[in-house]
XYZ file of C-alpha atoms in Angstrom:
285
model
C -114.254 9.609 118.264
C -115.099 6.014 116.714
C -111.123 5.113 117.425
C -110.102 5.012 120.977
C -105.986 5.153 119.629
C -103.955 5.036 116.336
C -103.970 0.974 116.929
C -107.676 0.806 117.385
C -108.052 2.970 113.703
C -104.924 0.465 112.391
C -106.475 -2.939 113.529
C -110.254 -1.812 112.893
C -112.278 -4.519 109.984
C -113.828 -1.109 108.797
C -112.472 2.100 108.172
C -114.252 5.374 108.130
C -113.084 8.332 107.623
C -114.419 11.965 106.628
C -112.074 14.835 104.949
C -113.006 18.182 105.430
C -111.382 21.447 104.551
C -111.166 24.233 101.877
C -110.764 22.632 98.649
C -107.386 22.265 96.976
C -105.590 21.217 100.279
C -105.702 17.213 99.374
C -109.413 15.991 99.929
C -109.901 14.631 96.613
C -106.089 13.528 96.165
C -106.546 11.341 98.838
C -109.800 10.065 98.437
C -109.040 9.200 94.994
C -105.834 7.622 95.873
C -108.136 5.112 98.409
C -110.133 4.765 95.837
C -107.755 3.618 93.019
C -105.492 1.923 95.437
C -107.406 0.090 98.284
C -110.596 -1.363 99.030
C -112.276 2.186 99.437
C -115.021 3.290 98.644
C -115.099 6.884 97.565
C -118.168 8.895 98.529
C -117.765 13.060 96.884
C -120.509 15.027 98.666
C -119.976 17.446 95.888
C -120.918 14.740 93.405
C -124.138 13.757 95.213
C -125.299 17.386 95.630
C -124.918 17.637 91.945
C -126.434 14.588 90.850
C -129.309 14.034 93.529
C -130.213 17.230 94.623
C -129.870 19.861 92.257
C -129.182 17.786 88.987
C -133.008 19.053 88.171
C -132.274 22.910 89.162
C -129.181 22.637 86.649
C -131.116 21.182 83.690
C -133.765 23.294 83.959
C -131.182 26.688 83.923
C -129.545 24.735 80.716
C -133.302 24.140 79.183
C -133.990 28.325 79.829
C -131.054 29.077 77.593
C -131.599 26.623 75.014
C -135.221 27.667 74.755
C -133.623 31.230 73.554
C -132.231 29.686 70.700
C -134.985 29.114 68.220
C -133.681 25.676 66.519
C -133.365 24.155 70.192
C -136.801 25.520 71.530
C -138.518 24.065 68.610
C -136.509 20.331 69.255
C -137.376 20.898 73.364
C -140.726 21.765 72.777
C -140.953 18.675 70.364
C -138.797 16.133 73.144
C -136.304 15.768 70.525
C -133.560 16.457 72.588
C -132.343 15.542 75.550
C -130.580 18.183 77.820
C -128.828 16.864 80.900
C -125.188 18.011 82.923
C -122.550 15.432 82.848
C -120.755 16.071 86.609
C -118.120 13.754 87.249
C -116.247 13.702 90.534
C -113.507 15.860 88.754
C -115.630 17.937 86.890
C -118.546 19.684 88.606
C -118.668 22.908 86.383
C -122.516 22.014 85.826
C -123.015 23.027 89.791
C -120.664 26.188 89.831
C -122.109 27.392 86.774
C -125.661 26.897 87.810
C -124.791 28.820 90.918
C -123.630 31.459 89.657
C -122.314 34.970 90.625
C -124.590 38.058 90.860
C -123.888 41.553 88.901
C -124.263 42.681 85.499
C -125.815 39.691 83.124
C -123.945 41.262 79.955
C -120.779 39.613 81.931
C -122.654 36.307 82.931
C -124.118 37.783 86.265
C -127.748 36.585 87.659
C -129.681 38.791 89.891
C -128.701 38.935 93.715
C -131.886 37.612 94.602
C -131.707 34.853 92.279
C -128.148 34.271 93.773
C -129.340 34.173 96.966
C -132.320 31.732 96.006
C -129.734 29.277 94.611
C -127.359 29.233 97.649
C -130.339 28.404 99.322
C -131.057 25.453 97.322
C -127.385 24.076 97.178
C -127.352 24.640 101.268
C -130.372 22.313 101.813
C -128.732 20.150 98.726
C -125.652 19.934 101.183
C -126.965 19.239 104.167
C -128.919 16.376 102.316
C -126.441 15.326 100.467
C -123.952 14.730 103.692
C -126.775 13.152 105.749
C -126.481 10.303 103.070
C -123.439 9.595 104.182
C -124.751 7.167 106.512
C -126.783 5.273 103.968
C -124.099 5.080 101.778
C -121.391 3.651 103.884
C -124.190 1.026 104.160
C -124.596 0.658 100.881
C -120.865 0.158 99.767
C -120.712 -2.763 102.486
C -123.459 -4.787 101.553
C -123.986 -4.289 97.566
C -120.197 -3.423 96.819
C -118.246 -5.472 99.445
C -116.329 -2.709 100.082
C -114.887 -2.598 103.546
C -113.326 0.925 103.935
C -115.259 4.161 103.454
C -114.186 7.718 102.973
C -116.174 10.248 102.733
C -114.937 13.541 100.650
C -116.882 17.133 101.508
C -117.473 19.902 100.037
C -115.231 22.872 101.029
C -118.397 24.624 102.180
C -119.248 21.888 104.813
C -118.405 24.445 107.211
C -121.230 27.007 106.197
C -123.797 24.362 106.357
C -123.311 23.310 110.221
C -122.893 24.814 113.569
C -119.480 22.750 115.215
C -119.825 24.647 118.649
C -123.431 23.272 119.278
C -123.314 19.717 120.695
C -126.860 19.012 119.372
C -126.234 19.996 115.815
C -128.055 16.785 113.954
C -125.174 16.896 110.964
C -121.856 16.856 113.300
C -123.384 14.299 115.602
C -124.380 12.059 112.609
C -121.261 12.500 111.213
C -119.044 11.783 114.506
C -120.778 9.073 115.480
C -120.090 7.070 112.254
C -116.877 8.377 110.852
C -113.655 9.649 111.892
C -113.815 13.823 111.392
C -110.400 14.664 109.972
C -109.659 18.481 109.087
C -106.783 19.166 106.529
C -105.662 22.608 108.024
C -103.438 24.980 105.579
C -100.576 26.850 106.069
C -100.574 30.836 105.347
C -98.714 29.990 102.445
C -101.337 28.053 101.211
C -104.134 30.261 101.616
C -102.256 32.608 99.719
C -101.778 30.220 96.910
C -105.524 29.413 97.172
C -106.272 33.080 96.332
C -103.676 32.608 93.302
C -105.737 30.083 91.989
C -109.025 31.279 92.697
C -108.331 34.736 91.353
C -106.863 32.886 87.792
C -110.105 31.167 87.675
C -112.687 32.265 90.010
C -115.744 29.930 90.665
C -119.105 30.512 92.475
C -119.076 29.059 96.058
C -122.198 28.472 98.928
C -121.793 30.847 101.604
C -123.951 31.782 104.887
C -126.603 33.911 104.027
C -125.678 36.703 106.413
C -121.621 36.840 105.102
C -122.873 37.298 101.676
C -125.173 40.010 102.708
C -122.443 41.641 104.641
C -119.807 41.228 101.766
C -122.528 42.265 99.012
C -123.558 45.473 100.811
C -119.311 46.639 101.699
C -118.493 45.777 98.010
C -121.327 47.753 96.150
C -120.214 50.467 98.472
C -116.524 50.450 98.247
C -116.389 50.158 94.564
C -119.278 52.711 94.270
C -121.511 49.666 92.017
C -124.606 48.716 91.528
C -126.115 45.143 91.029
C -126.175 45.850 87.078
C -122.827 47.168 86.751
C -121.327 45.068 89.170
C -118.434 42.676 87.636
C -119.237 39.480 88.623
C -115.921 38.196 88.657
C -114.327 40.766 90.622
C -116.967 40.303 93.347
C -116.354 36.766 93.928
C -112.905 37.387 93.819
C -113.016 40.216 96.775
C -115.296 37.959 98.421
C -113.358 34.881 97.971
C -110.060 36.485 99.927
C -112.657 37.225 102.794
C -114.497 33.889 103.483
C -111.406 32.140 103.924
C -110.583 34.528 107.111
C -114.591 33.354 107.657
C -114.159 29.496 107.536
C -111.002 29.000 109.956
C -112.486 29.191 112.623
C -115.603 27.107 111.644
C -113.201 24.293 110.340
C -111.067 24.813 114.020
C -114.447 24.331 115.927
C -115.193 21.615 113.328
C -111.917 19.775 114.204
C -112.700 19.630 117.711
C -114.912 16.774 116.751
C -111.937 14.941 115.345
C -108.388 15.328 114.196
C -105.956 17.301 112.246
C -103.733 16.970 110.122
C -101.786 19.661 107.941
C -101.220 20.206 103.935
C -98.180 19.300 104.076
C -98.597 15.781 105.839
C -101.137 14.899 102.907
C -98.934 16.475 100.154
C -96.397 13.105 101.901
C -98.823 10.460 101.265
C -98.330 8.441 98.258
C -100.246 5.047 99.333
C -102.701 3.387 101.616
C -100.362 2.988 103.723
C -99.118 6.218 104.386
C -102.557 7.280 104.805
C -103.490 4.911 107.254
C -99.806 5.824 109.173
C -101.023 9.285 108.930
C -104.586 8.892 110.508
C -102.908 6.667 113.480
C -100.527 9.364 114.021
C -103.161 12.269 114.220
C -105.456 10.222 116.359
C -102.859 9.616 119.024
C -101.536 12.972 118.816
C -105.128 14.873 119.878
């Protein structure tokens, strides 16, 4: 770890932290708190993915749909309108919409092959955006004068690294430049995440072998084809399994850093609270 003790962290002139874990457990809550109430630069990996690395894919998808409408087609062909996504830290809907869900096109589904192509695009984008963290730490300090830096990772980071491999390039860079912090949820949190996802299912990135196995099992157990598969039902069914799939991968990542609980995160109300929590997490590692 880049900090040898809790006091080392507290006395550091530049605090550098990376938060990871399932979406909905407090990564963005903490990052926003630090950004709004302290000298912290907030780097969102998801935002970087959607703007720098997936922005053109997303905009092109919008244009394909617009070309199906005669009026918009005419305007696009004459460069009379401009179509782009408006991704923000708080609204990543254009990215999720582009990733899509496999199944019945009448219900918003896309062919499985196209779905997997977009998944691979996201994997490459996430690796690149995560590796950009080091460069943004320097930019935050040199351009804006921020002494402290927090990286708010994508919930799927555990899918694009091999934390059991001590030579993994992404893990090596991250661990050499930031304090890696896993926000670990309880069984109760897991149940709530499933309920939340069930109310509003959204596309996510998963490892290819996991998705292929889930796709085959789902179609077999539900007796559906690619053409009549309900996209929302498939991603709901897959999400519950993904939580179990990701836990050991997050745990492997945590061995490169420290662990805090979602309950501890919920009690953080200030930058001082955050710093105290980080110091305790380091000292108990």
